[in-house]
PDB file of C-alpha atoms in Angstrom:
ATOM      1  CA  UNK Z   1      36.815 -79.229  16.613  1.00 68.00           C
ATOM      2  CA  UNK Z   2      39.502 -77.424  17.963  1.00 75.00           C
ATOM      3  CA  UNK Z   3      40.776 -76.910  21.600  1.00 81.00           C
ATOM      4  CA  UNK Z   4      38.741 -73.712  21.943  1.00 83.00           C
ATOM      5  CA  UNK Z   5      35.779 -74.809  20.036  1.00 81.00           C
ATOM      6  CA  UNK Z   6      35.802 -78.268  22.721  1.00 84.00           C
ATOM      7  CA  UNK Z   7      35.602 -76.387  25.548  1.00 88.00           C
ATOM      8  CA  UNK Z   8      33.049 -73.796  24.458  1.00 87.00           C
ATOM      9  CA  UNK Z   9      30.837 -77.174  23.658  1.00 86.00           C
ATOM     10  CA  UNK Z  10      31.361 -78.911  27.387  1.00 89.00           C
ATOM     11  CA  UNK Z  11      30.683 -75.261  28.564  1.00 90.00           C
ATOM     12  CA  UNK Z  12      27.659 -74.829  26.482  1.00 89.00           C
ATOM     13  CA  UNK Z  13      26.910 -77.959  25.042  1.00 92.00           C
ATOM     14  CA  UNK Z  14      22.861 -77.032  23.872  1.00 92.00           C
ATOM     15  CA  UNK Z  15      24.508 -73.645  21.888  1.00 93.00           C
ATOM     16  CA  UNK Z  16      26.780 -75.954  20.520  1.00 92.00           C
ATOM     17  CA  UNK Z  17      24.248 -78.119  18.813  1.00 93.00           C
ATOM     18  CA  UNK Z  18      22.308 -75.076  17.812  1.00 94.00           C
ATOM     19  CA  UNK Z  19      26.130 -74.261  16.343  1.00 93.00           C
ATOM     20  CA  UNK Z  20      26.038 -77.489  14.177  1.00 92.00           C
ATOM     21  CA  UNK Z  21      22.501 -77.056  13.107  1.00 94.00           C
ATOM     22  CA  UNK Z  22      22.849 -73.308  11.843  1.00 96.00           C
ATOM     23  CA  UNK Z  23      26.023 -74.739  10.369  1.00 94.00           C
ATOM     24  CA  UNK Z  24      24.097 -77.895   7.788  1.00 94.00           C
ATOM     25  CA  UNK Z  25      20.998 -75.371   7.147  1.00 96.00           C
ATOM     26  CA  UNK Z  26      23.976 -72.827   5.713  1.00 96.00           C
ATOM     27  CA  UNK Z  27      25.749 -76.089   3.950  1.00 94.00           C
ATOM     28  CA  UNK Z  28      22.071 -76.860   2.283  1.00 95.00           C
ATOM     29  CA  UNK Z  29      21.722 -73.109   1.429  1.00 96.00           C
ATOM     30  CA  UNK Z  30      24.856 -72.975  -0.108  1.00 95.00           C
ATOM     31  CA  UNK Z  31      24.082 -75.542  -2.127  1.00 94.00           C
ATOM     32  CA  UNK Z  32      20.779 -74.252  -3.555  1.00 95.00           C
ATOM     33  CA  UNK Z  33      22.551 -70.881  -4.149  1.00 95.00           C
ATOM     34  CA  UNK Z  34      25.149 -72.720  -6.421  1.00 93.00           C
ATOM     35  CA  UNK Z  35      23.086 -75.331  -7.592  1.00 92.00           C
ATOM     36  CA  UNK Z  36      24.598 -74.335 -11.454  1.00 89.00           C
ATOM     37  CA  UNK Z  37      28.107 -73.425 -10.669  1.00 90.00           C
ATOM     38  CA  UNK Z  38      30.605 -76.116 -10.829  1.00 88.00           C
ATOM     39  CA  UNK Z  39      31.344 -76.396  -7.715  1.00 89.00           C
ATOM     40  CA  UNK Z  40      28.038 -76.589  -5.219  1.00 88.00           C
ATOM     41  CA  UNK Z  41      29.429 -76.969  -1.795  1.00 88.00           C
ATOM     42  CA  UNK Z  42      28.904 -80.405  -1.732  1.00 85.00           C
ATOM     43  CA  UNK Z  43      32.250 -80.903  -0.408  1.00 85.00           C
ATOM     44  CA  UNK Z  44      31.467 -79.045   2.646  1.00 87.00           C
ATOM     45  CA  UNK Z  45      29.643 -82.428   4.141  1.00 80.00           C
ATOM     46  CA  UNK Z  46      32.524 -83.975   5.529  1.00 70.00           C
ATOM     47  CA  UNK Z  47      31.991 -86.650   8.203  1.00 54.00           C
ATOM     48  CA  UNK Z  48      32.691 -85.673  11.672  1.00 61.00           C
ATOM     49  CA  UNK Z  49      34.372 -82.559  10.629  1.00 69.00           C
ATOM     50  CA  UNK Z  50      33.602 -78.920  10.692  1.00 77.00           C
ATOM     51  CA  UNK Z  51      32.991 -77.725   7.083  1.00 82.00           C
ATOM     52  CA  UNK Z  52      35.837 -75.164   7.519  1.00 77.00           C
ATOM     53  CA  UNK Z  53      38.788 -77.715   7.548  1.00 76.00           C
ATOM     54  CA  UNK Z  54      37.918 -78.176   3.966  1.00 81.00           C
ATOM     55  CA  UNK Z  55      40.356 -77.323   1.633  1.00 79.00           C
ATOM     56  CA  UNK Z  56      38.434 -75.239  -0.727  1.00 82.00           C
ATOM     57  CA  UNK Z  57      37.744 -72.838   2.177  1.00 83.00           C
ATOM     58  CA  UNK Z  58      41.231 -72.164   2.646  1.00 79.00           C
ATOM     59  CA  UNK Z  59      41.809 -70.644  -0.322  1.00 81.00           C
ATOM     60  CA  UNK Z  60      41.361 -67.204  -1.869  1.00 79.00           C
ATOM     61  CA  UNK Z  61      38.188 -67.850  -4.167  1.00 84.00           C
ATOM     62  CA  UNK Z  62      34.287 -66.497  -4.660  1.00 89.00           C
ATOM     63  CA  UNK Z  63      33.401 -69.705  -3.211  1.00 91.00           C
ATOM     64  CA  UNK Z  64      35.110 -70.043   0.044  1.00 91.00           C
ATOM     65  CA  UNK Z  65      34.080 -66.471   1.050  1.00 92.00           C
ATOM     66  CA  UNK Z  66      30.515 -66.951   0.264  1.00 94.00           C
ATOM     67  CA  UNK Z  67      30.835 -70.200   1.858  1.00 94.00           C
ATOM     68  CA  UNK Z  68      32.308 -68.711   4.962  1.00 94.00           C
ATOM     69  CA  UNK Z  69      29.926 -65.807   5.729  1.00 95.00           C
ATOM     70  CA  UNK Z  70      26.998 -68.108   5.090  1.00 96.00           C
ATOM     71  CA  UNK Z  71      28.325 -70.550   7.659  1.00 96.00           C
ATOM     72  CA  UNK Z  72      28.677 -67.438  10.320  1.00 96.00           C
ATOM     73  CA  UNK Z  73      25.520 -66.605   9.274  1.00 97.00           C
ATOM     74  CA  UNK Z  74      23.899 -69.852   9.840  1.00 97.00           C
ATOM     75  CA  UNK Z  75      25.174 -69.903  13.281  1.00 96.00           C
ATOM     76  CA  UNK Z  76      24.046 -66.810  14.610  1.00 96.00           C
ATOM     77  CA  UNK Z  77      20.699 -67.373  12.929  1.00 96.00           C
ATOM     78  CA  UNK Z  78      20.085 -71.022  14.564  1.00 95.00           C
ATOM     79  CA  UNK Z  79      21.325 -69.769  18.002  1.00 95.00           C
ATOM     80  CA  UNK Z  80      19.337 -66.575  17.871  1.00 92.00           C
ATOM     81  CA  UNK Z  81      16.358 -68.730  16.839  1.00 91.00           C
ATOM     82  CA  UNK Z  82      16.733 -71.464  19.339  1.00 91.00           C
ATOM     83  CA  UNK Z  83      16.950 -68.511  22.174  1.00 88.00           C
ATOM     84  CA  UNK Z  84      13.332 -67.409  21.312  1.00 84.00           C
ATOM     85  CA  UNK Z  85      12.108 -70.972  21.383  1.00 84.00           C
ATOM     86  CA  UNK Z  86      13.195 -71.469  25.288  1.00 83.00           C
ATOM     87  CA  UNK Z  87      15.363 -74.246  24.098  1.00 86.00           C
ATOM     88  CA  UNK Z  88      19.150 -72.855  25.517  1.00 87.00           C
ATOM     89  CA  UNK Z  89      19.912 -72.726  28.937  1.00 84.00           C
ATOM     90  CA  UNK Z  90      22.377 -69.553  28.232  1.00 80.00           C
ATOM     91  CA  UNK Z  91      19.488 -67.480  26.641  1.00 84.00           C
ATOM     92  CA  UNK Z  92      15.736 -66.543  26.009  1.00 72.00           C
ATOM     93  CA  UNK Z  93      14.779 -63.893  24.352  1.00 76.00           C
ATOM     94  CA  UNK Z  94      15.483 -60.390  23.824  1.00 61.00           C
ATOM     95  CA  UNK Z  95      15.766 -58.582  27.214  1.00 57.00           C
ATOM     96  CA  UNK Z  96      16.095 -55.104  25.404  1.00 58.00           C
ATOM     97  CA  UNK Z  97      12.777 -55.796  23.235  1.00 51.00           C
ATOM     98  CA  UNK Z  98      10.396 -57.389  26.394  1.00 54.00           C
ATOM     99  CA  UNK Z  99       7.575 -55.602  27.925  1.00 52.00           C
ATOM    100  CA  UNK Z 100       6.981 -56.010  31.294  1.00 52.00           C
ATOM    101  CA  UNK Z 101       3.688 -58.592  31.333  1.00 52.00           C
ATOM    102  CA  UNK Z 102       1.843 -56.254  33.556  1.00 53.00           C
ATOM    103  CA  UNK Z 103       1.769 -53.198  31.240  1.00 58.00           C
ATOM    104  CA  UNK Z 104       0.924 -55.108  28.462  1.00 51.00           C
ATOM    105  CA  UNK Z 105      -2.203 -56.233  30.522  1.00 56.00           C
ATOM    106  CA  UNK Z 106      -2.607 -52.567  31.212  1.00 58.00           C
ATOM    107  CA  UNK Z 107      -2.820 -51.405  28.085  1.00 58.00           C
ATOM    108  CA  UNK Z 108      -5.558 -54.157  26.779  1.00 57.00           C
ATOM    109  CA  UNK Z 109      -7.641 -53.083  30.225  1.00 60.00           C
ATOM    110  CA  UNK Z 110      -7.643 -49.293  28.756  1.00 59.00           C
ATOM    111  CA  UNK Z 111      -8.611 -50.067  25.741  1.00 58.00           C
ATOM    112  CA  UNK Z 112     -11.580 -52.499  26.536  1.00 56.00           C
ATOM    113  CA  UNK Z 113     -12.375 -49.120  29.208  1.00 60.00           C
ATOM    114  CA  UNK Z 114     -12.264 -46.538  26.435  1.00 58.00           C
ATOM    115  CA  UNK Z 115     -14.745 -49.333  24.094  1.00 56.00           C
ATOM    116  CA  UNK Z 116     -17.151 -49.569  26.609  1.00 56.00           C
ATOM    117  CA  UNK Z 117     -17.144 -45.651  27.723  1.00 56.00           C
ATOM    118  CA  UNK Z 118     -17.661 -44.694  23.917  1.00 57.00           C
ATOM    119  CA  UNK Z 119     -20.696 -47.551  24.087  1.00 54.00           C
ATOM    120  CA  UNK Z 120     -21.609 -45.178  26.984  1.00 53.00           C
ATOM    121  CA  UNK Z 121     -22.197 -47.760  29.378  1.00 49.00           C
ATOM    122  CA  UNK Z 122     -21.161 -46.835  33.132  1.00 44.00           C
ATOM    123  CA  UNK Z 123     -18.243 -48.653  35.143  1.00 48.00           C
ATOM    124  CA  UNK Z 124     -15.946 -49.217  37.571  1.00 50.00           C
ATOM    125  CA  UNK Z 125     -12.898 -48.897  36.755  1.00 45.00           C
ATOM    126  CA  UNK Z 126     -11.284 -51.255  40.095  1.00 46.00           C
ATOM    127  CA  UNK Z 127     -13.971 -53.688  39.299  1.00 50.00           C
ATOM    128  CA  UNK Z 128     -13.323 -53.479  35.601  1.00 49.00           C
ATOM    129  CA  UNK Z 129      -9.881 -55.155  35.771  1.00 49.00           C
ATOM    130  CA  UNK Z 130      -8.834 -58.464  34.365  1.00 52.00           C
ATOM    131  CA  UNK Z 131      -8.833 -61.141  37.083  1.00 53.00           C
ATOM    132  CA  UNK Z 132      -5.578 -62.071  37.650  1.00 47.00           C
ATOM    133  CA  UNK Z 133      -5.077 -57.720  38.610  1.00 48.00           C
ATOM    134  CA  UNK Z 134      -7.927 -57.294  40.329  1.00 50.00           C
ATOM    135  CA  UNK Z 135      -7.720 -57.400  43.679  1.00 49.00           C
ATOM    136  CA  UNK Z 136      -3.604 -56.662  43.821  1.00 48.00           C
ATOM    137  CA  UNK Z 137      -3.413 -52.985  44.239  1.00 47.00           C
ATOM    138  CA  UNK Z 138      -0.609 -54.554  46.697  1.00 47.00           C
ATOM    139  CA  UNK Z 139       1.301 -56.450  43.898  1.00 51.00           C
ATOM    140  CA  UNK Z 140       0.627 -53.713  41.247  1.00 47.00           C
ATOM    141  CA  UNK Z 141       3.441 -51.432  40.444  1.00 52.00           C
ATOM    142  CA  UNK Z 142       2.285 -47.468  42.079  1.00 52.00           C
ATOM    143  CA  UNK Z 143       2.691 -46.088  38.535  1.00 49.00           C
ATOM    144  CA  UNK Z 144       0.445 -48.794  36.577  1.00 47.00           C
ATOM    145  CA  UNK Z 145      -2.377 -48.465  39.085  1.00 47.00           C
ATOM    146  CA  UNK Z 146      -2.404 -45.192  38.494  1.00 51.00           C
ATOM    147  CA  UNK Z 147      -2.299 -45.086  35.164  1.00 46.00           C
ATOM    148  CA  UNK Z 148      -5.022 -47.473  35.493  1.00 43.00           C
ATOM    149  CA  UNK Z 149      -6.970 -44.984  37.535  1.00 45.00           C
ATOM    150  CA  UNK Z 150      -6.490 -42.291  35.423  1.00 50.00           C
ATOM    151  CA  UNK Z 151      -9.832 -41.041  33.525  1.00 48.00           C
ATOM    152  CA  UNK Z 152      -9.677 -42.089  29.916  1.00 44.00           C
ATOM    153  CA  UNK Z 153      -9.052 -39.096  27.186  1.00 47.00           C
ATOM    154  CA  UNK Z 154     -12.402 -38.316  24.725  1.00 46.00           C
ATOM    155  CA  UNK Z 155      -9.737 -37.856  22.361  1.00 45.00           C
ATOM    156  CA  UNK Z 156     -10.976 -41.367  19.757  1.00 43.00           C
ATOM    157  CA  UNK Z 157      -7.680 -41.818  18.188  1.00 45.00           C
ATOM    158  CA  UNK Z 158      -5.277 -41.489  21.435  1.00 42.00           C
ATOM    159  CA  UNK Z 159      -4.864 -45.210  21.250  1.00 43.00           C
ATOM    160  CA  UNK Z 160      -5.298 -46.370  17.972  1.00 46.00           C
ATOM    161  CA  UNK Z 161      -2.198 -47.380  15.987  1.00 48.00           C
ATOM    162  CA  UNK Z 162      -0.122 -47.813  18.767  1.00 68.00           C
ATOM    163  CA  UNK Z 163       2.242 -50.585  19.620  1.00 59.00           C
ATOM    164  CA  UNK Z 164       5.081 -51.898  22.344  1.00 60.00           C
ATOM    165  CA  UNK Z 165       7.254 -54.705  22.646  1.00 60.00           C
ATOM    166  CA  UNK Z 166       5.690 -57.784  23.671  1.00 61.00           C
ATOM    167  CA  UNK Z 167       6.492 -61.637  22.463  1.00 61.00           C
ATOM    168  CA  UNK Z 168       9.817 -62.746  22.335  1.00 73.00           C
ATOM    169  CA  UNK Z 169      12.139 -61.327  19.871  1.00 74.00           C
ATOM    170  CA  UNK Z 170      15.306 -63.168  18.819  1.00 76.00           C
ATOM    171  CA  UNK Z 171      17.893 -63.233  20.907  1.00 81.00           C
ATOM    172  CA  UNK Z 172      20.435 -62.115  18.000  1.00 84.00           C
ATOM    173  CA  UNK Z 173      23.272 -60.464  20.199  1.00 89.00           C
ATOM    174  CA  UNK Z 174      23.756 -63.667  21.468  1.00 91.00           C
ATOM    175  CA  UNK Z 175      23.663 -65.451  18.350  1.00 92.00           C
ATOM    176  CA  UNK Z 176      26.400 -63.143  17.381  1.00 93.00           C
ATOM    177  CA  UNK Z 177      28.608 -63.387  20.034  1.00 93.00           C
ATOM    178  CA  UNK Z 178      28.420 -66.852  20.088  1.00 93.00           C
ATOM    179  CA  UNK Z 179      29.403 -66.977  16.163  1.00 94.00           C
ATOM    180  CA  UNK Z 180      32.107 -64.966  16.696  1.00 93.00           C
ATOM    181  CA  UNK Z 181      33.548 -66.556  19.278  1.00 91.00           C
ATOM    182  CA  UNK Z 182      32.868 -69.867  17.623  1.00 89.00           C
ATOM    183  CA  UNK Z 183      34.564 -69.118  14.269  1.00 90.00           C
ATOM    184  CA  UNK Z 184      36.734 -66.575  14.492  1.00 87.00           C
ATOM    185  CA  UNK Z 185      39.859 -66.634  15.643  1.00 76.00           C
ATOM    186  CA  UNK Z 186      41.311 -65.156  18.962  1.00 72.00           C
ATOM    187  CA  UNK Z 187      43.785 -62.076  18.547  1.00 64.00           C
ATOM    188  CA  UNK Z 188      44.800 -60.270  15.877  1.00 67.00           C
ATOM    189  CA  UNK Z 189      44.557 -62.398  12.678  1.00 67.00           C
ATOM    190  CA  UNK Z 190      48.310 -63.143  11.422  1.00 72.00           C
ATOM    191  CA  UNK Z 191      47.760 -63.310   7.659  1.00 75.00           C
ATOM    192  CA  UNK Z 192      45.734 -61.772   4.868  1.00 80.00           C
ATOM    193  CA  UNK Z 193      43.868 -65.226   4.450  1.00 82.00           C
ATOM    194  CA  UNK Z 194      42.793 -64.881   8.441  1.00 83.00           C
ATOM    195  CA  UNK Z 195      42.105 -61.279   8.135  1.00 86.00           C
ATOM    196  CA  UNK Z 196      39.851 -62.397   5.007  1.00 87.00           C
ATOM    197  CA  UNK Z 197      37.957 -65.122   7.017  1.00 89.00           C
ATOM    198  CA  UNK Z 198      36.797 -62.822   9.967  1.00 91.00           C
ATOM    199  CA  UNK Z 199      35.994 -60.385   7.527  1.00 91.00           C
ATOM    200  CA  UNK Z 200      33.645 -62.752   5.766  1.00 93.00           C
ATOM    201  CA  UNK Z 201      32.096 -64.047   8.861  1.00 95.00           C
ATOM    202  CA  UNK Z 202      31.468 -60.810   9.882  1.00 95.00           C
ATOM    203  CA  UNK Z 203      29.570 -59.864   6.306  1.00 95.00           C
ATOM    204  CA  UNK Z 204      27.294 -63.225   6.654  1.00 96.00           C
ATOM    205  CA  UNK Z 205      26.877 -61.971  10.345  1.00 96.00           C
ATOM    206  CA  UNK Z 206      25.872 -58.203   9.456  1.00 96.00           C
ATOM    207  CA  UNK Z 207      23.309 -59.533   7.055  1.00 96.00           C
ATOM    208  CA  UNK Z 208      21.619 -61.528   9.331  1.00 96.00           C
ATOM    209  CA  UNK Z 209      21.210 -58.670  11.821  1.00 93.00           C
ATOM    210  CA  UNK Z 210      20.367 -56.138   8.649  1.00 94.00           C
ATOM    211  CA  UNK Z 211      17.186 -57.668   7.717  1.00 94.00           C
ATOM    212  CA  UNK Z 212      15.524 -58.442  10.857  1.00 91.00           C
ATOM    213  CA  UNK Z 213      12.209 -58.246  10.993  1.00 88.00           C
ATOM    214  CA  UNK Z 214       9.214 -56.838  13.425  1.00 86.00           C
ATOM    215  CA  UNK Z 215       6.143 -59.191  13.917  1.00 85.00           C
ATOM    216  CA  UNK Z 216       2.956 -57.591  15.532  1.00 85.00           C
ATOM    217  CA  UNK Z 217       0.020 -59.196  16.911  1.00 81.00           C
ATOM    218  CA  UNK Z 218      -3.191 -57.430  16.799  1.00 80.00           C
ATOM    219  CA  UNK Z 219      -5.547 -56.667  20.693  1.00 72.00           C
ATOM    220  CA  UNK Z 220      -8.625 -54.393  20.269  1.00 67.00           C
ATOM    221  CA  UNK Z 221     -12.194 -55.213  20.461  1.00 65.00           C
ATOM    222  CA  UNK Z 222     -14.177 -56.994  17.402  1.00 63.00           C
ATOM    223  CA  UNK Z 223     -11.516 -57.248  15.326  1.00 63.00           C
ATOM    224  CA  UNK Z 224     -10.082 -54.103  15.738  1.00 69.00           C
ATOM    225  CA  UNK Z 225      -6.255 -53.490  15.656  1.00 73.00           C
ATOM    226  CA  UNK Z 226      -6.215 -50.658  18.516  1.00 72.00           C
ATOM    227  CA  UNK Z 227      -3.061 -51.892  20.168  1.00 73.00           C
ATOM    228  CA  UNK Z 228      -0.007 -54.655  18.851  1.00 79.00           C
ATOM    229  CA  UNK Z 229       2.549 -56.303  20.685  1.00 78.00           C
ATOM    230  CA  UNK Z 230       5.459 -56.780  18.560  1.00 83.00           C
ATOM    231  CA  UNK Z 231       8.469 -58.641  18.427  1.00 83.00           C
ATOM    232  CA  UNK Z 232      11.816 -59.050  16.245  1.00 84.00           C
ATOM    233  CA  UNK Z 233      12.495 -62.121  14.357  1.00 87.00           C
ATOM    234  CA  UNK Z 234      15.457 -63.367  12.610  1.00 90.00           C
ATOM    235  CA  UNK Z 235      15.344 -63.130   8.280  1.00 94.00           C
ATOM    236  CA  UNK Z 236      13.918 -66.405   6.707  1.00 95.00           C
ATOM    237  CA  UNK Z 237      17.737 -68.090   5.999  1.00 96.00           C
ATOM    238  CA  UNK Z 238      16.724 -68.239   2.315  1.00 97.00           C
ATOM    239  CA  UNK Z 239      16.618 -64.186   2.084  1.00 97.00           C
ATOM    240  CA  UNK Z 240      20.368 -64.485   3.999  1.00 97.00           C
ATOM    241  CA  UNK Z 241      21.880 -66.957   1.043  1.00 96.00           C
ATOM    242  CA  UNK Z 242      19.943 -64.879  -1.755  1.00 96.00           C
ATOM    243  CA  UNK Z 243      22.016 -61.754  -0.108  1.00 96.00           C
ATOM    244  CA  UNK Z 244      25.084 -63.212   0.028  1.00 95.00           C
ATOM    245  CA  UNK Z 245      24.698 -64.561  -3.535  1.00 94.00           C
ATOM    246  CA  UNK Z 246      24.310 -61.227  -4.367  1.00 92.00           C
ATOM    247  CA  UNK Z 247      27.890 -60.769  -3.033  1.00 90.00           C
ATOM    248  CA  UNK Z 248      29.129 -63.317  -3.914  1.00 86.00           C
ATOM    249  CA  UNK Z 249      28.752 -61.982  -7.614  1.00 81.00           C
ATOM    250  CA  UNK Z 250      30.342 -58.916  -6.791  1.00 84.00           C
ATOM    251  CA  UNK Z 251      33.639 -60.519  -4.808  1.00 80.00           C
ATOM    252  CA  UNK Z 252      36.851 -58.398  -5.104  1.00 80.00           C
ATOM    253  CA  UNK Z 253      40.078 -60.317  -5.105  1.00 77.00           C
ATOM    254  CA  UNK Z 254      42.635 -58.699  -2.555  1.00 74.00           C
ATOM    255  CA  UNK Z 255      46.383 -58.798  -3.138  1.00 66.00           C
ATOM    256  CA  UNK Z 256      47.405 -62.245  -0.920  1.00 61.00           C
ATOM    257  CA  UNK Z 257      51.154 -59.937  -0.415  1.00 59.00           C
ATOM    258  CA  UNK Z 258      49.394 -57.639   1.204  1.00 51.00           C
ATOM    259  CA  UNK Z 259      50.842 -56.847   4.883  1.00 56.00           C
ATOM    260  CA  UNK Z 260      48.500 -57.488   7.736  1.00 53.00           C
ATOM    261  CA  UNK Z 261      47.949 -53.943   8.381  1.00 55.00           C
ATOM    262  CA  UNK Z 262      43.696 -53.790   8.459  1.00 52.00           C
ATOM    263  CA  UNK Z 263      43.650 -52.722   5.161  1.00 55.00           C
ATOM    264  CA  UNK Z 264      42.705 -54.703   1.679  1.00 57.00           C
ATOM    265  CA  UNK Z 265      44.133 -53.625  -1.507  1.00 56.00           C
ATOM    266  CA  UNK Z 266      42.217 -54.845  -4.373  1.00 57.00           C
ATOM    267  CA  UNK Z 267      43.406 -56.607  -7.764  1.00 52.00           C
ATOM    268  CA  UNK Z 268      42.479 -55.813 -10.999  1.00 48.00           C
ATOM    269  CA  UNK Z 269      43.289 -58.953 -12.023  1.00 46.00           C
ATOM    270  CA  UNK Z 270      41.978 -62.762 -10.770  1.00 43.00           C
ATOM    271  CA  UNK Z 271      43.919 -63.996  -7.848  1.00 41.00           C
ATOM    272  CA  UNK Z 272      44.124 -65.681  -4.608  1.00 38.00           C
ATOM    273  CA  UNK Z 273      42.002 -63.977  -1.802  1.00 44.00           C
ATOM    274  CA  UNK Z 274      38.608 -63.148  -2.899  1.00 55.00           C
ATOM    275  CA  UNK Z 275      36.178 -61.641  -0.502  1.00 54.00           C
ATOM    276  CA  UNK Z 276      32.640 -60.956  -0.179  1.00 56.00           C
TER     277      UNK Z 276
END
């Protein structure tokens, strides 16, 4: 590890191990992606050593750039994954995609109301509430109690099909930031094969956050799907290293005398400096 990457672990020593797990899931998937090339990342299992002192990824090739933005994808992945699953001190889950607890108990109390008024049986809507509300106009937020209160629309489709954010979605914003500060390197990058890295990482990063996905869980009454509660999960890591292979096949090679001036100027011909 380096300085930087030794004091981010004493820092945050449970991201860090999510770090090193993200990292041997993206050496495995590298692996299976190259299973029939001639070279099959193999040589990325070093002992005691991060795969990116190895020499192949310090070269221009196919390899070492799909090599690299799987390995920053693997990390954001495992740390975004280990948020969700309460197991990092630094994280949880998604505060942008949480519902607050109390209007997703709201919205389940409407809709068993609006079964039972279409059954035409009479109640009371204060008695009617779930247990652990009833009884805490006190402790209930003024605007849910009144929504609460409200009388329910005859309208038979005002609730169907309709969701909100409930769950725990991956906490991928984190994952991010951590992989970026984890692998890429502070200030501005002083060669084309620097420039190339971040670049990569970034790609394996970007396809990560691309392919998200939205989970739902079903509430309404016998079987019915009136209401979901849905969340964001990360891409199953196989779908990342079938992307990237997809890249991978379509790699540039960049001119390696190239000034370090942001841009890349490709090469018609093979050379050092390929990226994804």
């Amino acid at each position: 590890l380096s300085k930087r990457q030794m004091r981010m672990c004493m820092r945050n020593p449970d991201v860090t191990a999510s770090a090193l797990q993200g990292i041997q899931v993206a050496i495995h998937e590298c692996q299976h992606q190259l299973r029939g090339h001639r070279w099959n990342c193999s040589s990325l299992e070093g002992f005691g050593r991060l795969p990116h002192h190895s020499t192949i990824l310090s070269r221009g090739l196919r390899e070492s750039a799909f090599s690299l933005a799987l390995l920053a994808a693997g990390v954001a992945h495992s740390v975004a994954s280990a948020c969700s699953m309460g197991k990092l001190r630094g994280c949880s889950c998604d505060a942008k995609r949480r519902q607050d607890d109390d209007k997703i108990r709201l919205k389940l109390t409407q809709l068993q109301l609006q079964t039972l008024q279409k059954g035409g049986v009479a109640i009371d809507m204060a008695k009617s509430l779930p247990s652990e509300l009833n009884g805490r106009r006190g402790n209930l937020p003024t605007n849910l109690h009144s929504a609460l209160m409200k009388p329910l629309s005859d309208e038979p489709n005002l609730m169907q099909d309709t969701w909100m954010w409930g769950g725990c979605s991956h906490d991928l914003r984190f994952g991010e930031r951590f992989s970026r500060d984890w692998l890429d390197s502070r200030g501005s990058p002083r060669d084309i094969h620097a420039r190339m890295r971040i670049h990569n990482n970034r790609v394996g990063r970007q396809i990560v956050t691309d392919h998200m996905t939205r989970k739902c869980k079903c509430h309404g009454t016998s079987g019915s799907c009136q209401f979901k509660t849905c969340w964001y999960v990360s891409p199953d890591f196989r779908l990342v290293g079938t992307l990237l292979k997809e890249k991978f096949s379509s790699a540039i090679f960049v001119n390696s005398q190239n000034k370090n001036n942001g841009v890349f100027n490709p090469r018609t011909e093979n050379g050092a400096g390929g990226s994804s």
